[in-house]
Short mmCIF file of C-alpha atoms in Angstrom, two decimals:
data_model
loop_
_atom_site.label_atom_id
_atom_site.label_comp_id
_atom_site.label_asym_id
_atom_site.label_seq_id
_atom_site.Cartn_x
_atom_site.Cartn_y
_atom_site.Cartn_z
CA MET X 160 23.68 11.19 -8.61
CA ASN X 161 24.23 14.87 -8.04
CA THR X 162 27.53 15.08 -6.22
CA THR X 163 26.76 18.58 -5.03
CA THR X 164 23.82 17.41 -2.94
CA THR X 165 24.23 13.87 -1.71
CA GLN X 166 27.96 13.28 -1.84
CA GLN X 167 29.44 16.43 -0.41
CA THR X 168 32.41 16.06 1.86
CA ASP X 169 31.03 15.47 5.35
CA THR X 170 33.06 17.38 7.90
CA ARG X 171 30.96 16.31 10.88
CA ASP X 172 32.26 13.97 13.52
CA PRO X 173 30.84 10.58 12.42
CA GLN X 174 30.53 9.54 16.07
CA ALA X 175 28.39 12.55 17.06
CA THR X 176 24.69 13.05 16.41
CA ASP X 177 23.65 16.47 15.13
CA VAL X 178 21.07 17.35 17.79
CA ARG X 179 19.59 20.43 16.08
CA ALA X 180 19.04 18.67 12.76
CA MET X 181 17.65 15.63 14.58
CA SER X 182 15.20 17.85 16.48
CA ILE X 183 13.93 19.40 13.25
CA ALA X 184 13.54 15.97 11.71
CA THR X 185 11.48 14.69 14.64
CA VAL X 186 8.98 17.52 14.02
CA LEU X 187 8.59 16.32 10.44
CA PHE X 188 8.12 12.74 11.60
CA PHE X 189 5.45 13.93 14.02
CA MET X 190 3.54 15.84 11.35
CA TRP X 191 3.28 13.08 8.79
CA GLY X 192 2.39 10.55 11.49
CA PHE X 193 -0.38 12.87 12.66
CA LEU X 194 -1.76 13.37 9.15
CA THR X 195 -1.56 9.70 8.24
CA CYS X 196 -3.51 8.66 11.33
CA LEU X 197 -6.26 11.21 10.68
CA ASN X 198 -7.28 8.90 7.84
CA ASP X 199 -8.52 6.44 10.48
CA ILE X 200 -10.95 9.16 11.58
CA LEU X 201 -11.90 10.19 8.05
CA ILE X 202 -12.85 6.66 7.01
CA PRO X 203 -15.86 6.16 9.33
CA HIS X 204 -16.79 9.84 8.97
CA LEU X 205 -16.91 9.76 5.17
CA LYS X 206 -18.43 6.27 5.22
CA GLY X 207 -21.44 7.67 7.09
CA ILE X 208 -21.71 10.89 5.08
CA PHE X 209 -21.66 9.22 1.67
CA SER X 210 -23.36 5.91 2.66
CA LEU X 211 -20.33 3.85 1.61
CA ASN X 212 -19.66 0.17 2.18
CA TYR X 213 -16.31 -0.93 3.62
CA GLY X 214 -14.71 -1.43 0.23
CA GLN X 215 -15.71 2.05 -0.90
CA ALA X 216 -14.69 3.70 2.38
CA LEU X 217 -11.23 2.16 2.14
CA LEU X 218 -10.69 4.15 -1.06
CA VAL X 219 -9.49 6.80 1.42
CA GLN X 220 -6.42 4.69 2.18
CA PHE X 221 -6.13 3.58 -1.44
CA ALA X 222 -5.91 7.18 -2.65
CA PHE X 223 -3.51 8.16 0.12
CA PHE X 224 -1.04 5.29 -0.15
CA SER X 225 -1.19 4.96 -3.93
CA SER X 226 0.45 8.36 -3.97
CA TYR X 227 3.58 6.82 -2.45
CA PHE X 228 3.92 4.47 -5.41
CA ILE X 229 3.39 7.24 -7.94
CA PHE X 230 5.63 9.90 -6.42
CA ALA X 231 8.43 7.94 -4.71
CA MET X 232 10.74 7.73 -7.72
CA PRO X 233 10.19 11.37 -8.78
CA SER X 234 10.93 12.36 -5.18
CA GLY X 235 14.19 10.42 -5.33
CA LYS X 236 15.17 12.30 -8.47
CA LEU X 237 14.29 15.58 -6.75
CA VAL X 238 16.63 14.65 -3.89
CA ASP X 239 19.43 13.92 -6.35
CA TRP X 240 18.78 17.23 -8.12
CA ARG X 241 18.11 19.66 -5.26
CA GLY X 242 19.37 17.89 -2.15
CA TYR X 243 17.71 16.72 1.04
CA LYS X 244 16.88 20.07 2.65
CA GLN X 245 15.16 21.62 -0.37
CA SER X 246 13.25 18.39 -0.97
CA MET X 247 11.92 18.56 2.59
CA VAL X 248 10.71 22.11 1.96
CA VAL X 249 9.00 21.07 -1.29
CA GLY X 250 7.35 18.17 0.51
CA LEU X 251 5.91 20.45 3.20
CA ILE X 252 4.54 22.92 0.64
CA VAL X 253 2.84 20.13 -1.33
CA MET X 254 1.37 18.74 1.90
CA ALA X 255 -0.03 22.18 2.71
CA ALA X 256 -1.65 22.35 -0.74
CA GLY X 257 -3.30 18.98 -0.15
CA ALA X 258 -4.59 20.07 3.26
CA LEU X 259 -6.05 23.27 1.77
CA LEU X 260 -7.92 21.23 -0.85
CA PHE X 261 -9.97 19.74 2.01
CA LEU X 262 -11.76 23.10 2.28
CA PRO X 263 -13.49 23.03 -1.15
CA ALA X 264 -13.99 19.26 -0.76
CA ALA X 265 -15.96 19.91 2.44
CA SER X 266 -17.85 22.88 0.99
CA THR X 267 -19.08 20.84 -1.97
CA ALA X 268 -19.35 17.53 -0.07
CA SER X 269 -17.49 15.82 -2.91
CA PHE X 270 -16.01 12.39 -2.16
CA PRO X 271 -13.82 12.43 -5.31
CA LEU X 272 -12.43 15.81 -4.26
CA PHE X 273 -11.63 14.42 -0.80
CA LEU X 274 -9.73 11.61 -2.50
CA SER X 275 -7.86 14.09 -4.69
CA ALA X 276 -6.85 16.09 -1.62
CA LEU X 277 -5.50 12.92 -0.01
CA VAL X 278 -3.43 12.10 -3.11
CA ILE X 279 -1.77 15.55 -3.04
CA LEU X 280 -1.26 15.44 0.73
CA ALA X 281 0.39 12.03 0.47
CA ALA X 282 2.56 13.21 -2.46
CA GLY X 283 4.12 15.75 -0.11
CA ILE X 284 4.57 13.15 2.61
CA THR X 285 6.24 10.87 0.06
CA CYS X 286 8.77 13.59 -0.70
CA LEU X 287 9.51 13.86 3.02
CA GLN X 288 9.82 10.09 3.33
CA VAL X 289 12.43 9.90 0.58
CA SER X 290 14.37 12.96 1.73
CA ALA X 291 14.12 13.31 5.50
CA ASN X 292 14.43 9.68 6.48
CA PRO X 293 17.76 8.65 4.95
CA TYR X 294 19.03 12.06 6.05
CA VAL X 295 18.12 11.31 9.68
CA THR X 296 20.01 8.04 9.76
CA ASN X 297 23.17 9.79 8.62
CA LEU X 298 23.13 12.39 11.41
CA GLY X 299 25.27 10.25 13.71
CA PRO X 300 27.18 6.98 14.06
CA GLN X 301 26.19 4.42 11.47
CA ALA X 302 26.29 1.60 14.03
CA THR X 303 23.29 3.17 15.80
CA ALA X 304 21.27 4.19 12.72
CA ALA X 305 18.35 1.86 13.50
CA SER X 306 18.33 3.07 17.10
CA ARG X 307 18.23 6.70 15.97
CA LEU X 308 15.57 5.86 13.39
CA ASN X 309 13.39 4.22 16.03
CA LEU X 310 13.72 7.34 18.17
CA ALA X 311 12.49 9.50 15.28
CA GLN X 312 9.76 6.95 14.63
CA ALA X 313 8.64 7.34 18.24
CA PHE X 314 7.78 10.97 17.52
CA ASN X 315 6.02 9.82 14.36
CA SER X 316 3.96 7.55 16.60
CA PHE X 317 3.35 10.41 19.02
CA GLY X 318 1.60 12.13 16.13
CA THR X 319 -0.48 9.01 15.40
CA THR X 320 -1.32 8.74 19.10
CA ILE X 321 -2.82 12.20 19.55
CA ALA X 322 -4.42 12.42 16.09
CA PRO X 323 -7.42 10.21 17.01
CA PHE X 324 -8.19 12.42 20.04
CA PHE X 325 -7.88 15.53 17.88
CA GLY X 326 -9.89 14.09 15.01
CA GLY X 327 -12.46 12.41 17.22
CA ALA X 328 -13.23 15.67 19.03
CA LEU X 329 -13.29 17.97 16.00
CA ILE X 330 -14.40 15.71 13.15
CA LEU X 331 -16.61 13.03 14.70
CA GLY X 332 -18.58 15.32 16.99
CA ALA X 333 -21.82 15.54 14.97
CA ILE X 334 -24.50 12.84 15.12
CA GLN X 335 -24.95 11.21 11.73
CA ALA X 336 -28.25 10.05 10.27
CA SER X 337 -28.74 6.31 9.82
CA PRO X 338 -28.45 4.79 6.33
CA GLU X 339 -32.18 4.10 6.43
CA ALA X 340 -32.97 7.75 7.21
CA LEU X 341 -30.70 8.97 4.41
CA LYS X 342 -32.73 6.98 1.89
CA SER X 343 -35.78 9.12 2.68
CA PHE X 344 -33.94 12.41 2.00
CA SER X 345 -34.58 14.32 -1.20
CA THR X 346 -31.59 14.99 -3.44
CA ALA X 347 -31.31 18.59 -2.25
CA ALA X 348 -31.74 17.65 1.41
CA LEU X 349 -29.16 14.92 1.11
CA GLN X 350 -26.60 17.30 -0.40
CA THR X 351 -27.26 19.87 2.34
CA TYR X 352 -26.84 17.18 5.02
CA ARG X 353 -23.56 16.02 3.51
CA GLU X 354 -22.19 19.56 3.35
CA GLN X 355 -23.10 20.14 7.01
CA GLN X 356 -21.43 16.91 8.09
CA ALA X 357 -18.35 17.46 5.93
CA SER X 358 -17.86 21.00 7.25
CA SER X 359 -16.25 19.60 10.42
CA VAL X 360 -12.99 18.95 8.54
CA ARG X 361 -12.49 22.56 7.40
CA MET X 362 -10.94 24.14 10.46
CA PRO X 363 -8.65 21.19 11.39
CA TYR X 364 -7.14 21.00 7.90
CA LEU X 365 -6.84 24.78 7.59
CA VAL X 366 -4.79 24.85 10.81
CA ILE X 367 -2.73 21.91 9.53
CA ALA X 368 -2.02 23.69 6.22
CA LEU X 369 -0.84 26.85 7.96
CA THR X 370 1.39 24.83 10.31
CA LEU X 371 2.99 23.04 7.37
CA LEU X 372 3.73 26.32 5.61
CA VAL X 373 5.36 27.73 8.76
CA LEU X 374 7.53 24.59 8.98
CA ALA X 375 8.52 24.95 5.32
CA VAL X 376 9.65 28.54 5.88
CA ALA X 377 11.51 27.61 9.08
CA ILE X 378 13.42 24.74 7.47
CA GLY X 379 14.20 26.89 4.45
CA LEU X 380 15.83 29.51 6.68
CA ILE X 381 17.75 27.12 8.95
CA LYS X 382 21.19 25.91 7.87
CA LEU X 383 21.32 22.13 8.03
CA PRO X 384 24.44 19.94 7.73
CA THR X 385 25.15 18.15 4.47
CA THR X 386 25.39 14.36 4.33
CA ASP X 387 27.71 11.91 2.68
CA PHE X 388 26.25 8.45 2.20
CA THR X 389 29.56 7.07 0.94
CA ARG X 390 31.60 7.90 4.04
CA ASP X 391 31.33 4.36 5.46
CA PHE X 392 30.83 2.60 2.17
CA ARG X 393 33.12 -0.19 1.08
CA PRO X 394 32.73 -1.51 -2.49
CA GLY X 395 32.75 -5.09 -1.28
CA GLU X 396 29.53 -4.51 0.62
CA LEU X 397 27.41 -4.42 -2.53
CA VAL X 398 26.27 -7.87 -3.57
CA GLY X 399 25.03 -9.25 -6.87
CA ARG X 400 26.14 -9.25 -10.44
CA ALA X 401 25.51 -5.54 -11.01
CA ALA X 402 26.73 -3.31 -8.22
CA GLY X 403 25.13 -0.31 -9.92
CA SER X 404 21.59 -1.75 -9.97
CA ILE X 405 19.13 -2.03 -7.10
CA TRP X 406 17.53 -5.02 -8.84
CA TYR X 407 20.50 -7.22 -7.94
CA GLN X 408 20.27 -6.55 -4.19
CA PRO X 409 18.31 -9.50 -2.74
CA TYR X 410 17.85 -8.09 0.76
CA LEU X 411 16.61 -4.81 -0.66
CA LEU X 412 14.03 -6.66 -2.76
CA MET X 413 12.92 -8.83 0.16
CA ALA X 414 12.68 -5.70 2.31
CA THR X 415 10.55 -4.04 -0.37
CA ILE X 416 8.01 -6.84 -0.05
CA GLY X 417 8.37 -6.55 3.72
CA ILE X 418 7.48 -2.84 3.65
CA PHE X 419 4.54 -3.59 1.35
CA VAL X 420 3.01 -6.17 3.69
CA TYR X 421 3.92 -4.35 6.90
CA VAL X 422 2.29 -1.05 5.94
CA GLY X 423 -0.66 -2.98 4.52
CA ALA X 424 -1.11 -4.87 7.80
CA GLU X 425 -0.66 -1.84 10.06
CA VAL X 426 -3.01 0.37 8.04
CA SER X 427 -5.60 -2.41 7.64
CA ILE X 428 -5.88 -2.84 11.40
CA GLY X 429 -5.89 0.89 12.14
CA SER X 430 -8.46 1.62 9.43
CA PHE X 431 -10.94 -0.92 10.80
CA LEU X 432 -10.47 -0.33 14.53
CA ILE X 433 -13.36 2.13 14.96
CA ASN X 434 -15.81 -0.11 13.11
CA TYR X 435 -14.35 -3.25 14.72
CA LEU X 436 -14.72 -1.96 18.27
CA GLY X 437 -18.27 -0.89 17.45
CA LEU X 438 -19.35 -4.47 16.72
CA PRO X 439 -21.86 -5.76 19.32
CA HIS X 440 -19.85 -8.89 20.15
CA ILE X 441 -16.58 -6.94 20.48
CA MET X 442 -17.20 -3.75 22.56
CA ASN X 443 -20.25 -2.02 21.00
CA PHE X 444 -18.50 1.37 21.25
CA SER X 445 -19.75 4.54 19.61
CA GLU X 446 -17.48 5.98 16.91
CA ARG X 447 -16.27 8.76 19.18
CA THR X 448 -15.45 6.37 22.03
CA ALA X 449 -13.75 3.92 19.66
CA ALA X 450 -11.61 6.77 18.28
CA HIS X 451 -10.01 7.14 21.71
CA TYR X 452 -8.97 3.50 21.64
CA VAL X 453 -7.34 3.98 18.25
CA SER X 454 -4.91 6.22 20.15
CA PHE X 455 -3.93 3.27 22.32
CA TYR X 456 -3.11 1.24 19.20
CA TRP X 457 -0.80 3.95 17.87
CA GLY X 458 0.38 4.85 21.36
CA GLY X 459 1.66 1.31 21.77
CA ALA X 460 3.80 1.83 18.69
CA MET X 461 5.16 5.06 20.17
CA ILE X 462 6.16 3.35 23.44
CA GLY X 463 7.66 0.44 21.53
CA ARG X 464 9.78 2.76 19.42
CA PHE X 465 11.18 4.61 22.42
CA ILE X 466 12.08 1.23 23.91
CA GLY X 467 13.36 -0.01 20.56
CA SER X 468 15.68 2.96 20.16
CA TYR X 469 17.53 1.65 23.22
CA VAL X 470 17.17 -2.11 22.74
CA LEU X 471 18.41 -2.07 19.14
CA ARG X 472 21.75 -0.76 20.33
CA TYR X 473 22.40 -4.20 21.78
CA VAL X 474 20.09 -6.67 20.01
CA SER X 475 20.32 -7.91 16.43
CA THR X 476 17.86 -5.96 14.27
CA GLY X 477 16.85 -9.07 12.33
CA LYS X 478 16.16 -11.16 15.43
CA ALA X 479 14.17 -8.38 17.08
CA LEU X 480 12.12 -7.95 13.91
CA ALA X 481 11.38 -11.68 13.64
CA ALA X 482 10.27 -11.90 17.27
CA ALA X 483 8.04 -8.83 17.07
CA ALA X 484 6.35 -10.02 13.86
CA PHE X 485 5.67 -13.51 15.25
CA ILE X 486 4.08 -12.09 18.40
CA ALA X 487 1.95 -9.71 16.30
CA PHE X 488 0.79 -12.71 14.25
CA CYS X 489 -0.29 -14.52 17.44
CA LEU X 490 -2.14 -11.45 18.70
CA VAL X 491 -4.07 -11.08 15.44
CA LEU X 492 -5.11 -14.73 15.60
CA ALA X 493 -6.24 -14.18 19.20
CA THR X 494 -8.42 -11.19 18.33
CA MET X 495 -9.97 -13.16 15.47
CA ALA X 496 -10.86 -16.07 17.76
CA THR X 497 -12.27 -14.13 20.73
CA GLY X 498 -14.63 -11.29 21.59
CA GLY X 499 -15.20 -8.62 24.22
CA PRO X 500 -12.25 -7.25 26.22
CA VAL X 501 -9.90 -10.04 25.10
CA ALA X 502 -10.42 -9.12 21.45
CA LEU X 503 -9.99 -5.45 22.36
CA TYR X 504 -6.72 -5.81 24.24
CA THR X 505 -5.13 -8.25 21.80
CA VAL X 506 -5.80 -6.06 18.76
CA LEU X 507 -4.54 -2.95 20.55
CA ALA X 508 -1.38 -4.80 21.65
CA VAL X 509 -0.47 -5.38 18.00
CA GLY X 510 0.45 -1.69 17.86
CA PHE X 511 3.24 -2.18 20.39
CA PHE X 512 4.85 -4.96 18.37
CA ASN X 513 4.42 -3.03 15.12
CA SER X 514 6.73 -0.42 16.60
CA ILE X 515 10.15 -1.50 15.37
CA MET X 516 9.05 -3.16 12.16
CA PHE X 517 9.13 -0.35 9.62
CA PRO X 518 12.50 1.17 10.57
CA SER X 519 14.02 -2.29 11.00
CA ILE X 520 12.86 -3.55 7.62
CA PHE X 521 14.06 -0.33 6.00
CA SER X 522 17.42 -0.57 7.77
CA LEU X 523 17.99 -4.17 6.75
CA GLY X 524 16.95 -3.46 3.16
CA LEU X 525 19.28 -0.51 2.68
CA ALA X 526 22.27 -1.90 4.55
CA GLY X 527 25.47 -1.55 2.52
CA LEU X 528 23.92 0.09 -0.55
CA GLY X 529 26.28 3.07 -0.48
CA GLU X 530 25.74 5.13 -3.62
CA LEU X 531 22.51 3.25 -4.35
CA THR X 532 20.92 4.61 -1.18
CA SER X 533 18.71 7.21 -2.90
CA LYS X 534 17.38 4.67 -5.41
CA GLY X 535 16.91 2.02 -2.75
CA SER X 536 15.08 4.48 -0.52
CA SER X 537 12.74 5.43 -3.35
CA LEU X 538 11.97 1.78 -4.07
CA LEU X 539 11.17 1.08 -0.43
CA VAL X 540 8.97 4.15 -0.18
CA GLN X 541 7.11 2.97 -3.28
CA ALA X 542 6.35 -0.24 -1.39
CA ILE X 543 4.26 1.80 1.06
CA VAL X 544 1.58 1.35 -1.61
CA GLY X 545 0.77 -1.77 0.42
CA GLY X 546 -1.20 0.63 2.60
CA ALA X 547 -3.44 1.28 -0.43
CA ILE X 548 -3.89 -2.23 -1.75
CA LEU X 549 -4.17 -4.49 1.31
CA PRO X 550 -6.69 -2.39 3.29
CA LEU X 551 -8.83 -2.16 0.15
CA ALA X 552 -8.64 -5.94 -0.20
CA GLU X 553 -9.53 -6.32 3.47
CA GLY X 554 -12.47 -3.95 2.99
CA HIS X 555 -13.92 -6.10 0.22
CA LEU X 556 -13.26 -9.23 2.27
CA ALA X 557 -14.95 -7.63 5.30
CA ASP X 558 -18.07 -6.94 3.21
CA ARG X 559 -18.25 -10.70 2.59
CA ILE X 560 -17.07 -12.42 5.79
CA GLY X 561 -17.11 -9.63 8.39
CA VAL X 562 -14.48 -7.29 9.82
CA GLN X 563 -13.18 -9.71 12.45
CA HIS X 564 -12.38 -12.58 10.11
CA ALA X 565 -10.95 -10.23 7.48
CA PHE X 566 -7.99 -9.74 9.84
CA ILE X 567 -6.56 -12.91 8.29
CA ILE X 568 -4.88 -10.61 5.75
CA PRO X 569 -2.60 -8.82 8.28
CA ALA X 570 -1.97 -12.16 10.02
CA VAL X 571 -0.41 -13.57 6.83
CA CYS X 572 1.61 -10.37 6.39
CA TYR X 573 3.24 -10.77 9.81
CA ILE X 574 4.37 -14.29 8.94
CA TYR X 575 6.33 -12.97 5.96
CA ILE X 576 7.94 -10.26 8.08
CA ALA X 577 8.99 -12.81 10.69
CA VAL X 578 10.63 -14.96 8.01
CA PHE X 579 12.41 -11.95 6.52
CA GLY X 580 13.73 -10.93 9.94
CA TYR X 581 15.06 -14.42 10.54
CA LEU X 582 16.82 -14.56 7.16
CA ALA X 583 18.28 -11.07 7.65
CA SER X 584 19.63 -12.05 11.09
CA ARG X 585 21.72 -14.73 9.37
CA ARG X 586 23.18 -12.31 6.84
CA LYS X 587 26.97 -12.51 7.11
CA ASP X 588 28.14 -9.60 4.96
CA ILE X 589 26.44 -6.90 7.06
CA GLU X 590 25.03 -8.05 10.37
CA GLN X 591 28.09 -8.97 12.39
CA ASP X 592 27.57 -6.58 15.29
CA PRO X 593 24.51 -7.19 17.47
CA ARG X 594 23.99 -3.43 17.46
CA HIS X 595 23.80 -3.52 13.64
CA ALA X 596 21.82 -0.89 11.87
CA SER X 597 21.79 0.08 8.25
CA HIS X 598 24.10 2.59 6.73
CA THR X 599 20.97 4.42 5.73
CA ALA X 600 17.27 3.94 6.27
CA ALA X 601 13.92 5.59 6.06
CA ALA X 602 10.95 5.80 8.39
CA HIS X 603 7.15 5.44 8.18
#
């Protein structure tokens, strides 16, 4: 590890939170939350333009979240080499490049080019995940790291809350032709139609790209405090036969699976909400109306994270995680077994209980890793690939048994998370204080 970047002497008061740096970080959390949630708008939009089935449409999430798996470890090495601040700047520039690629993708109405743009956009977000998130948790007292992380996550969720309104108004405004009508189009007419429909993404992503570049310049010019992830580290905290290897850290490995299934569950539900709420026996909403309700799903997560940032100062992280996951499991079962408003409200309520899961799992997985923090963070960010694999699996399952019953996949995921939370709450070497949070963590 580069001692000039991640292990510099930290002269800050360990009991004081750096407000300016925290404010900058919350802007980053907001931006990648906003961009991630726009995928929920792109899926039905591209599904209609290119006449895709559910499995094909979910390639949007597969391309986006696969990028996390590919670029997480290289991002960790970049952090070790150039430090947290420069890695954040690089991440923003790469995100801007991905957003700009949406312009030629729309002009040519090319689905593969849309997928390529998403891969590049997510590569930049991955770099931010690996760099900004552990950095945020070290901006104040370690005993309140999970609380601080949930606060940053709340602004991430603020981005996911307003994105559906933004995307629904600017991207889903045009009336799409039915699949039957598209079959009667000539090849040239079909291409022209697709280009017209795809053109709605140009202006939103151009504005996004310019905003990201402005943020990159701003962060590059602002002096941010350095961090020292070893300041509270005690050698006895590392467990296993090889203190220098992340592969001998059982809670880190369990948390990695937890991140995989959590992101898979959260993204699966969010990706299908517009189509789910459009089903006749659920609410029979139009795509544009359903997009507004997607905001309530993500808005619930935002409210839950603001609440969680306070509650986790006093409640065991593991116990809170277990309770939230079990309730989410019950809500998913309820929406699978009902219809109409009951199915609507139960599926939207899952968002509220999703709120503390990602930062809590990350916190519990990285607790006590000390000098292994960068590697552990990269591994956990790689696990976000669950957002690529599980929604794709749910898409293929939905093509066979329907969207509603395909929710069995996230239901099983929440059971694992509940079990992990329970086991982590009984961990003796770290979680002694009910206000426990990790020494470092990352956020979704």
